[in-house]
PDB file of C-alpha atoms in Angstrom:
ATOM      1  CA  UNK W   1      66.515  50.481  16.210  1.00 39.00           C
ATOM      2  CA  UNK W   2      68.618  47.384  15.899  1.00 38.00           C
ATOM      3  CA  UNK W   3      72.011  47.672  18.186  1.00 39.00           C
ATOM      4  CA  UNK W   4      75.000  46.382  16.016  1.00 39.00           C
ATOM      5  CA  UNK W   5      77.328  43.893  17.488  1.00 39.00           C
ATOM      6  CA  UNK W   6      80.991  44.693  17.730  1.00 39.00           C
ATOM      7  CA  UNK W   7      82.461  41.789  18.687  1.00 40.00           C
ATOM      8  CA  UNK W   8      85.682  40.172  16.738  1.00 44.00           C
ATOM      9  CA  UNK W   9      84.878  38.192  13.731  1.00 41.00           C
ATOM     10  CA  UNK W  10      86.866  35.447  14.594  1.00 42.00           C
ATOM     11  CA  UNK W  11      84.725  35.483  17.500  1.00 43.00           C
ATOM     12  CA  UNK W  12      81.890  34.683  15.099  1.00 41.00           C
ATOM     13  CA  UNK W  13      80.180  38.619  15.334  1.00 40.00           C
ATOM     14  CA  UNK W  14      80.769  41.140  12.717  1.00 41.00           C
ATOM     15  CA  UNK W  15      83.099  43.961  13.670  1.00 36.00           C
ATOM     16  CA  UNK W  16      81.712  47.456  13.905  1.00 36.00           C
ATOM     17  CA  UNK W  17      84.670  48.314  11.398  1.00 37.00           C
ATOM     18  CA  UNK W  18      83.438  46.085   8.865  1.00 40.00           C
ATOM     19  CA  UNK W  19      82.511  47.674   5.727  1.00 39.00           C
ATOM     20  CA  UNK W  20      80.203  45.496   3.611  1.00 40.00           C
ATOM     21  CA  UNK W  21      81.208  45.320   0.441  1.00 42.00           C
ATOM     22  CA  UNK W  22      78.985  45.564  -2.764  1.00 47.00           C
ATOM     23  CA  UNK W  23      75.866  42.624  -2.718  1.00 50.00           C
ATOM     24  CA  UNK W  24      76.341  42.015   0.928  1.00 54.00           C
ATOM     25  CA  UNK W  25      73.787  42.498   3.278  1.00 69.00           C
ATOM     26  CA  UNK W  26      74.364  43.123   7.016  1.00 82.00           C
ATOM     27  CA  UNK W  27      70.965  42.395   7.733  1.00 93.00           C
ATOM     28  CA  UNK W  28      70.481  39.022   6.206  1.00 95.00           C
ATOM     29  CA  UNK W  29      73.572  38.486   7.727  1.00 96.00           C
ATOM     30  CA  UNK W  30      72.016  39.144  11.126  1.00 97.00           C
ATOM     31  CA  UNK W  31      69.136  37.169  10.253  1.00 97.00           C
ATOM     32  CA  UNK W  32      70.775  34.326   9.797  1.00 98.00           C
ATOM     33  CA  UNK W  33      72.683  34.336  12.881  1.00 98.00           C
ATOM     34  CA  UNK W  34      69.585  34.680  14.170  1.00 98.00           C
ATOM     35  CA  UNK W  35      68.632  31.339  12.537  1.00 98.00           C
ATOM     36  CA  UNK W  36      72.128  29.574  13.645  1.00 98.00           C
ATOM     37  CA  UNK W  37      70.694  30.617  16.953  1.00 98.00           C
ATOM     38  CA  UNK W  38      68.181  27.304  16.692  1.00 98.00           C
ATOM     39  CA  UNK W  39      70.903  24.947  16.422  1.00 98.00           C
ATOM     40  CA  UNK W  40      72.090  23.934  19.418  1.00 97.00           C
ATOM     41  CA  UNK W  41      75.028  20.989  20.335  1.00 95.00           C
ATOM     42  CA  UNK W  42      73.061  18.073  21.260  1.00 94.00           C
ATOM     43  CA  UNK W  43      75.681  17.177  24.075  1.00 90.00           C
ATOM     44  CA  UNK W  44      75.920  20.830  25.784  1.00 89.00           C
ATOM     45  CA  UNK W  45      71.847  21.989  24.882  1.00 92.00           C
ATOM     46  CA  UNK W  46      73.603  25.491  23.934  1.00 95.00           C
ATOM     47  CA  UNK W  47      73.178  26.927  20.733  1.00 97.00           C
ATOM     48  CA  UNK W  48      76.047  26.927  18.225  1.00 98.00           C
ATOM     49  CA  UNK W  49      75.993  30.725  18.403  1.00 98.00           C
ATOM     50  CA  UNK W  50      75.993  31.479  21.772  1.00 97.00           C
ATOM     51  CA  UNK W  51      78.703  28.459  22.188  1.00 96.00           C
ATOM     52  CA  UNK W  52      80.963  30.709  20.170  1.00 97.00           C
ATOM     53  CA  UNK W  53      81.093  27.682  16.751  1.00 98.00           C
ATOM     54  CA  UNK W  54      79.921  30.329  14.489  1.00 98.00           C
ATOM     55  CA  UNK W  55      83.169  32.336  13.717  1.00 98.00           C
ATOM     56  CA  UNK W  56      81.858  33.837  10.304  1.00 97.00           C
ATOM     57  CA  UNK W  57      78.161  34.189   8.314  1.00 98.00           C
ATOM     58  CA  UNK W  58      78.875  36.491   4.981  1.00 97.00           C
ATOM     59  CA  UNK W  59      75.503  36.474   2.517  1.00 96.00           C
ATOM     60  CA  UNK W  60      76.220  37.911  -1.155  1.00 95.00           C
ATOM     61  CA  UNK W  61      73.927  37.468  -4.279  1.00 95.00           C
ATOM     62  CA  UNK W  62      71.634  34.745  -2.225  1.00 96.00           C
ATOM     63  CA  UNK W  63      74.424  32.401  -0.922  1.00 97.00           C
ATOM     64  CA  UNK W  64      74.794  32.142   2.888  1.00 98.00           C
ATOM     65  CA  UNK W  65      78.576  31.712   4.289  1.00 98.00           C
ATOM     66  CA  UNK W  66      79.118  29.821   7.610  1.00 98.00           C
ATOM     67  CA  UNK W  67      82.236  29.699   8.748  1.00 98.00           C
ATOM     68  CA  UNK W  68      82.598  27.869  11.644  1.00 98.00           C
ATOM     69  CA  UNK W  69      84.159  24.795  14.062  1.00 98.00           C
ATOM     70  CA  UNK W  70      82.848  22.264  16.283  1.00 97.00           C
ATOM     71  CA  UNK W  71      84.156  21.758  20.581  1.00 94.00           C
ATOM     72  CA  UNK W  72      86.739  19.297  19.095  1.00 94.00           C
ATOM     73  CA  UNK W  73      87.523  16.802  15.831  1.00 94.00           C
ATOM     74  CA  UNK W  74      85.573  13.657  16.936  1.00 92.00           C
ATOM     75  CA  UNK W  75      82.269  15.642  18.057  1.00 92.00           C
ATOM     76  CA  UNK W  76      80.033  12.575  17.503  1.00 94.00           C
ATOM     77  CA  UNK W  77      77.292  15.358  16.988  1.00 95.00           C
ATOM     78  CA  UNK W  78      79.172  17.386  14.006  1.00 96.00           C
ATOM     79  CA  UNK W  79      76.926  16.005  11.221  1.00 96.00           C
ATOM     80  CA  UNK W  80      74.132  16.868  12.971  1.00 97.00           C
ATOM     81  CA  UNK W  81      75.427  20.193  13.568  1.00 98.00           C
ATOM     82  CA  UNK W  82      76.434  21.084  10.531  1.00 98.00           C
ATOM     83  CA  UNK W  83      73.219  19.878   8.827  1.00 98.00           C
ATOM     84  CA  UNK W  84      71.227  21.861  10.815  1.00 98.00           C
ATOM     85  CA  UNK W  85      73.130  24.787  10.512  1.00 98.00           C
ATOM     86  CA  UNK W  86      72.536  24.853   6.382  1.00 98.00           C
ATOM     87  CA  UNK W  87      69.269  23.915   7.527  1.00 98.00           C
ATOM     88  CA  UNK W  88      68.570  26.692   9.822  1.00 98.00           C
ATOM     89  CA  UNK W  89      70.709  29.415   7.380  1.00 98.00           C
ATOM     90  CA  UNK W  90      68.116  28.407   4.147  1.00 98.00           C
ATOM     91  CA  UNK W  91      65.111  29.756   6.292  1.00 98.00           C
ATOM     92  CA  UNK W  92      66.183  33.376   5.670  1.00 97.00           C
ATOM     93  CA  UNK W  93      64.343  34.957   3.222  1.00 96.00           C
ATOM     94  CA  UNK W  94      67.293  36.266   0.775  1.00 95.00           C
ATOM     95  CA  UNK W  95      68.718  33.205   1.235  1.00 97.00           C
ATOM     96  CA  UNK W  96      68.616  30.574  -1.434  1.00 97.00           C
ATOM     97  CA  UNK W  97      71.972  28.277  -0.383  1.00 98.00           C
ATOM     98  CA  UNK W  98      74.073  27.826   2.722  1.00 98.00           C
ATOM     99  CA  UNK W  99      77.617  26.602   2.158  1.00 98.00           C
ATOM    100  CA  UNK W 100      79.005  25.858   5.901  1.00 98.00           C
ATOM    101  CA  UNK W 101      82.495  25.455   5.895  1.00 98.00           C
ATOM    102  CA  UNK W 102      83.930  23.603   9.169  1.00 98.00           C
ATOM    103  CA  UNK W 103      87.596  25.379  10.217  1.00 98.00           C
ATOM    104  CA  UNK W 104      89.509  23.637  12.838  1.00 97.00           C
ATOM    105  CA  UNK W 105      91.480  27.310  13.038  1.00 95.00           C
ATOM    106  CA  UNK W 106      91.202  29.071  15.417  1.00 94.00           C
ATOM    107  CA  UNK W 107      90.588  25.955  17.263  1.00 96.00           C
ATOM    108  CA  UNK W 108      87.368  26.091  19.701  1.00 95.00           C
ATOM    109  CA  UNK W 109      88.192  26.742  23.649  1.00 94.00           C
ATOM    110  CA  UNK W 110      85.279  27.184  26.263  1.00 92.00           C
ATOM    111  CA  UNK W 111      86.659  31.466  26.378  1.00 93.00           C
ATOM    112  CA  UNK W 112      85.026  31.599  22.817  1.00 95.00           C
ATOM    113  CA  UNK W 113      81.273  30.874  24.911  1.00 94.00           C
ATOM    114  CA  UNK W 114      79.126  33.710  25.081  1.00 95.00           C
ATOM    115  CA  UNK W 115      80.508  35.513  29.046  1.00 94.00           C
ATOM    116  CA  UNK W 116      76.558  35.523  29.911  1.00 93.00           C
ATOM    117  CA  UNK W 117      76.395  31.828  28.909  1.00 91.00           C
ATOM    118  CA  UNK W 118      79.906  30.589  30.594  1.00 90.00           C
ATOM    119  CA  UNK W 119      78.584  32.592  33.838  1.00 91.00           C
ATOM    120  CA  UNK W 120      75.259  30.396  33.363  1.00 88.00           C
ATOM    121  CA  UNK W 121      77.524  27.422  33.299  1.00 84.00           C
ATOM    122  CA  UNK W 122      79.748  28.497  36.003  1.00 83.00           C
ATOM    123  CA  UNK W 123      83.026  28.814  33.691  1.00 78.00           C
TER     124      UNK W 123
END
């Protein structure tokens, strides 16, 4: 049995009051956070996920959704990361094109890192 994460959205999880609406697929979805989980910020050696850039992943009628941010504007690494997140996100199977969007709203803070991760780093 998989547990469901019910952490806020804008905290990149789905929300255990989510409904998915018709062609979505809360699995894929999972999957490809899953996936996102192999990208990690060059700089920090955490993964985007767990570093709390991932604020959104929606996957309807093959097309992966990444919403997400970067630790500030001038992140020498954002190419990189962003590349590698529609990288990572086409490995799905269901998947046949990421779009990753980059939000500078909510802007990133070190409270949005995973608590097991910022206790790793000593935050």
């Amino acid at each position: 049995m998989e547990a469901k994460d019910t952490r806020d959205p804008m905290d990149g999880m789905g929300s255990a009051d989510e409904t998915p609406s018709e062609g979505e697929s809360p699995e894929i979805e999972e999957k490809v956070r899953t996936a996102l989980r192999t990208v990690t910020d060059p700089e920090l050696g955490i993964n985007i996920v767990d570093l709390g850039l991932v604020y959104d992943v929606e996957v309807e009628e093959g097309e992966a959704k990444v919403t997400m941010t970067l630790t500030s504007p001038g992140c020498p690494a954002g190419g990189q990361i962003l590349g590698g997140a529609k990288d990572a996100a086409e490995t799905v199977d269901g998947v046949e094109e990421a779009v990753v969007s980059l939000v500078w709203k909510p802007f990133w803070t070190p409270e949005r890192i995973d608590p097991a991760v910022r206790a790793m780093m000593g935050f």
